[in-house]
Amino acid sequence: MNTTISFNHTQARQYANELFISSTRDDVKYQAAKKVEALMILIGTDTGFRISDMLNLKFKDIDTDNEYGKPLITGYVHKKKRNETKPLSSNTLRLIEIYKNWALSEFGYTNDNIFYNYKTNKLYTRQWSHKRLNIANDEGKLGKKVDVAGAHSLRRTAGAHIYDKTRDVR
């Protein structure tokens, strides 16, 4: 069984930031897809949520007025059957807010879900995220190309980054 490998945290986040800003093609729905792809990478590397749980996140799940003074996001984790709260970077929060305002101005409304596909009027899928991450990996955009890349690689990237900072497995 092949296991996924983590991406380079810094390069993945840099690619996501560039992708979010540079999606300026004329087609608005294409721009939305690129911005959502960037948010997927940023939220995934911040939180370590499983992709199936991450794709169900809503804008209202973000809490900026809390006792810690840092942005937090709460999502339901199906495997554990409970809600989990994870920290978000201020950069990711800023881009989420920019995306929400951009979608409102471009489409006239915003869906409650962060990962909403305005082209199909449905949520993005695990298969879509896996495909987008594989393409970015094959192009070397997420750091050194890894043999087995996928949506779970974002989770591993978040875990590896936290371990590098804290040296704590838990």
mmCIF file of C-alpha atoms in Angstrom, residues 9-169:
data_model
loop_
_atom_site.group_PDB
_atom_site.id
_atom_site.type_symbol
_atom_site.label_atom_id
_atom_site.label_comp_id
_atom_site.label_asym_id
_atom_site.label_seq_id
_atom_site.Cartn_x
_atom_site.Cartn_y
_atom_site.Cartn_z
ATOM 1 C CA HIS A 9 5.041 23.502 3.969
ATOM 2 C CA THR A 10 6.632 26.806 2.987
ATOM 3 C CA GLN A 11 6.537 26.180 -0.763
ATOM 4 C CA ALA A 12 2.959 24.860 -0.649
ATOM 5 C CA ARG A 13 1.777 27.981 1.156
ATOM 6 C CA GLN A 14 3.746 30.238 -1.185
ATOM 7 C CA TYR A 15 2.194 28.503 -4.208
ATOM 8 C CA ALA A 16 -1.295 28.856 -2.695
ATOM 9 C CA ASN A 17 -0.782 32.586 -2.069
ATOM 10 C CA GLU A 18 0.443 33.116 -5.625
ATOM 11 C CA LEU A 19 -2.431 31.037 -7.016
ATOM 12 C CA PHE A 20 -4.988 33.067 -5.069
ATOM 13 C CA ILE A 21 -3.611 36.399 -6.241
ATOM 14 C CA SER A 22 -2.743 35.493 -9.827
ATOM 15 C CA SER A 23 -6.061 33.944 -10.841
ATOM 16 C CA THR A 24 -6.979 36.827 -13.145
ATOM 17 C CA ARG A 25 -8.285 35.019 -16.235
ATOM 18 C CA ASP A 26 -11.419 36.550 -17.762
ATOM 19 C CA ASP A 27 -13.689 33.648 -16.782
ATOM 20 C CA VAL A 28 -15.014 34.416 -13.300
ATOM 21 C CA LYS A 29 -15.856 30.783 -12.515
ATOM 22 C CA TYR A 30 -12.274 29.786 -13.390
ATOM 23 C CA GLN A 31 -10.999 32.464 -11.015
ATOM 24 C CA ALA A 32 -13.293 31.136 -8.287
ATOM 25 C CA ALA A 33 -11.969 27.590 -8.762
ATOM 26 C CA LYS A 34 -8.360 28.768 -8.481
ATOM 27 C CA LYS A 35 -9.090 30.832 -5.378
ATOM 28 C CA VAL A 36 -10.834 27.851 -3.765
ATOM 29 C CA GLU A 37 -7.901 25.608 -4.684
ATOM 30 C CA ALA A 38 -5.569 28.056 -2.942
ATOM 31 C CA LEU A 39 -7.821 28.149 0.138
ATOM 32 C CA MET A 40 -7.870 24.344 0.206
ATOM 33 C CA ILE A 41 -4.078 24.259 0.423
ATOM 34 C CA LEU A 42 -3.904 27.030 3.016
ATOM 35 C CA ILE A 43 -6.641 25.686 5.278
ATOM 36 C CA GLY A 44 -5.310 22.144 4.889
ATOM 37 C CA THR A 45 -1.773 23.093 5.892
ATOM 38 C CA ASP A 46 -3.064 25.232 8.781
ATOM 39 C CA THR A 47 -5.509 22.775 10.301
ATOM 40 C CA GLY A 48 -4.699 19.248 9.190
ATOM 41 C CA PHE A 49 -8.397 18.484 8.681
ATOM 42 C CA ARG A 50 -9.169 15.454 6.539
ATOM 43 C CA ILE A 51 -10.247 16.580 3.088
ATOM 44 C CA SER A 52 -13.784 15.203 3.444
ATOM 45 C CA ASP A 53 -14.222 17.212 6.660
ATOM 46 C CA MET A 54 -12.523 20.304 5.261
ATOM 47 C CA LEU A 55 -14.754 20.473 2.184
ATOM 48 C CA ASN A 56 -17.785 20.835 4.487
ATOM 49 C CA LEU A 57 -16.446 23.914 6.303
ATOM 50 C CA LYS A 58 -18.593 27.032 6.293
ATOM 51 C CA PHE A 59 -17.726 30.703 6.674
ATOM 52 C CA LYS A 60 -19.628 30.777 9.988
ATOM 53 C CA ASP A 61 -17.261 28.103 11.383
ATOM 54 C CA ILE A 62 -14.544 30.765 11.692
ATOM 55 C CA ASP A 63 -14.255 32.446 15.084
ATOM 56 C CA THR A 64 -12.174 35.588 15.425
ATOM 57 C CA ASP A 65 -13.627 36.811 18.748
ATOM 58 C CA ASN A 66 -12.301 34.260 21.198
ATOM 59 C CA GLU A 67 -10.308 34.200 24.401
ATOM 60 C CA TYR A 68 -7.082 33.395 22.543
ATOM 61 C CA GLY A 69 -7.250 36.411 20.234
ATOM 62 C CA LYS A 70 -6.371 34.254 17.216
ATOM 63 C CA PRO A 71 -8.593 33.056 14.400
ATOM 64 C CA LEU A 72 -9.977 29.566 14.964
ATOM 65 C CA ILE A 73 -12.029 27.309 12.738
ATOM 66 C CA THR A 74 -14.321 24.588 14.004
ATOM 67 C CA GLY A 75 -15.281 21.651 11.845
ATOM 68 C CA TYR A 76 -17.088 18.387 12.378
ATOM 69 C CA VAL A 77 -14.722 15.404 12.205
ATOM 70 C CA HIS A 78 -16.722 12.416 10.958
ATOM 71 C CA LYS A 79 -14.180 9.837 12.048
ATOM 72 C CA LYS A 80 -14.294 11.034 15.668
ATOM 73 C CA LYS A 81 -17.957 12.062 15.501
ATOM 74 C CA ARG A 82 -17.309 15.417 17.165
ATOM 75 C CA ASN A 83 -16.348 18.996 16.450
ATOM 76 C CA GLU A 84 -12.709 20.032 16.544
ATOM 77 C CA THR A 85 -11.355 23.554 16.700
ATOM 78 C CA LYS A 86 -8.071 24.372 15.001
ATOM 79 C CA PRO A 87 -6.070 27.596 14.622
ATOM 80 C CA LEU A 88 -5.965 29.486 11.337
ATOM 81 C CA SER A 89 -3.146 31.762 10.280
ATOM 82 C CA SER A 90 -4.013 35.423 9.928
ATOM 83 C CA ASN A 91 -2.991 35.246 6.251
ATOM 84 C CA THR A 92 -5.439 32.409 5.595
ATOM 85 C CA LEU A 93 -8.209 34.282 7.416
ATOM 86 C CA ARG A 94 -7.499 37.399 5.353
ATOM 87 C CA LEU A 95 -7.691 35.454 2.076
ATOM 88 C CA ILE A 96 -10.931 33.731 3.154
ATOM 89 C CA GLU A 97 -12.471 37.141 3.830
ATOM 90 C CA ILE A 98 -11.198 38.496 0.504
ATOM 91 C CA TYR A 99 -12.654 35.460 -1.274
ATOM 92 C CA LYS A 100 -16.036 35.842 0.430
ATOM 93 C CA ASN A 101 -16.259 39.532 -0.545
ATOM 94 C CA TRP A 102 -15.028 38.771 -4.080
ATOM 95 C CA ALA A 103 -17.668 36.026 -4.547
ATOM 96 C CA LEU A 104 -20.356 38.400 -3.296
ATOM 97 C CA SER A 105 -19.337 41.065 -5.795
ATOM 98 C CA GLU A 106 -18.918 38.637 -8.728
ATOM 99 C CA PHE A 107 -21.903 36.324 -8.209
ATOM 100 C CA GLY A 108 -24.210 38.570 -6.209
ATOM 101 C CA TYR A 109 -24.305 36.103 -3.327
ATOM 102 C CA THR A 110 -22.049 33.873 -1.292
ATOM 103 C CA ASN A 111 -22.866 30.324 -0.370
ATOM 104 C CA ASP A 112 -22.428 29.397 3.289
ATOM 105 C CA ASN A 113 -19.825 26.782 2.319
ATOM 106 C CA ILE A 114 -16.263 27.897 1.706
ATOM 107 C CA PHE A 115 -15.688 25.143 -0.870
ATOM 108 C CA TYR A 116 -18.743 25.828 -3.019
ATOM 109 C CA ASN A 117 -18.474 25.437 -6.789
ATOM 110 C CA TYR A 118 -20.385 28.310 -8.387
ATOM 111 C CA LYS A 119 -20.164 26.622 -11.790
ATOM 112 C CA THR A 120 -22.009 23.416 -10.794
ATOM 113 C CA ASN A 121 -23.822 24.798 -7.735
ATOM 114 C CA LYS A 122 -22.461 21.944 -5.631
ATOM 115 C CA LEU A 123 -19.604 21.463 -3.185
ATOM 116 C CA TYR A 124 -16.179 20.577 -4.503
ATOM 117 C CA THR A 125 -15.334 16.882 -4.147
ATOM 118 C CA ARG A 126 -12.466 14.851 -2.731
ATOM 119 C CA GLN A 127 -11.679 13.741 -6.284
ATOM 120 C CA TRP A 128 -11.385 17.346 -7.445
ATOM 121 C CA SER A 129 -9.012 18.185 -4.599
ATOM 122 C CA HIS A 130 -6.935 15.068 -5.192
ATOM 123 C CA LYS A 131 -6.634 15.894 -8.899
ATOM 124 C CA ARG A 132 -5.658 19.533 -8.275
ATOM 125 C CA LEU A 133 -3.002 18.545 -5.734
ATOM 126 C CA ASN A 134 -1.587 15.883 -8.062
ATOM 127 C CA ILE A 135 -1.297 18.403 -10.891
ATOM 128 C CA ALA A 136 0.464 20.932 -8.637
ATOM 129 C CA ASN A 137 2.760 18.185 -7.326
ATOM 130 C CA ASP A 138 3.622 16.980 -10.842
ATOM 131 C CA GLU A 139 4.549 20.551 -11.773
ATOM 132 C CA GLY A 140 6.724 20.862 -8.655
ATOM 133 C CA LYS A 141 4.677 23.743 -7.249
ATOM 134 C CA LEU A 142 4.369 22.234 -3.761
ATOM 135 C CA GLY A 143 8.069 21.667 -3.241
ATOM 136 C CA LYS A 144 10.070 18.684 -4.333
ATOM 137 C CA LYS A 145 7.863 16.333 -6.345
ATOM 138 C CA VAL A 146 6.702 13.440 -4.159
ATOM 139 C CA ASP A 147 5.922 9.941 -5.424
ATOM 140 C CA VAL A 148 2.510 9.556 -3.845
ATOM 141 C CA ALA A 149 0.623 12.824 -3.488
ATOM 142 C CA GLY A 150 -2.980 13.374 -2.650
ATOM 143 C CA ALA A 151 -5.420 15.180 -0.453
ATOM 144 C CA HIS A 152 -4.054 13.393 2.621
ATOM 145 C CA SER A 153 -0.660 14.967 1.888
ATOM 146 C CA LEU A 154 -2.066 18.271 3.174
ATOM 147 C CA ARG A 155 -2.821 16.597 6.492
ATOM 148 C CA ARG A 156 0.677 15.157 6.646
ATOM 149 C CA THR A 157 2.161 18.541 5.746
ATOM 150 C CA ALA A 158 0.299 20.182 8.645
ATOM 151 C CA GLY A 159 1.445 17.450 11.037
ATOM 152 C CA ALA A 160 5.068 17.651 9.898
ATOM 153 C CA HIS A 161 5.040 21.431 10.260
ATOM 154 C CA ILE A 162 3.624 21.288 13.791
ATOM 155 C CA TYR A 163 6.184 18.644 14.742
ATOM 156 C CA ASP A 164 9.042 20.731 13.307
ATOM 157 C CA LYS A 165 7.914 23.715 15.398
ATOM 158 C CA THR A 166 7.132 21.923 18.667
ATOM 159 C CA ARG A 167 9.043 18.612 18.545
ATOM 160 C CA ASP A 168 5.941 17.149 20.173
ATOM 161 C CA VAL A 169 4.219 14.176 18.547
#
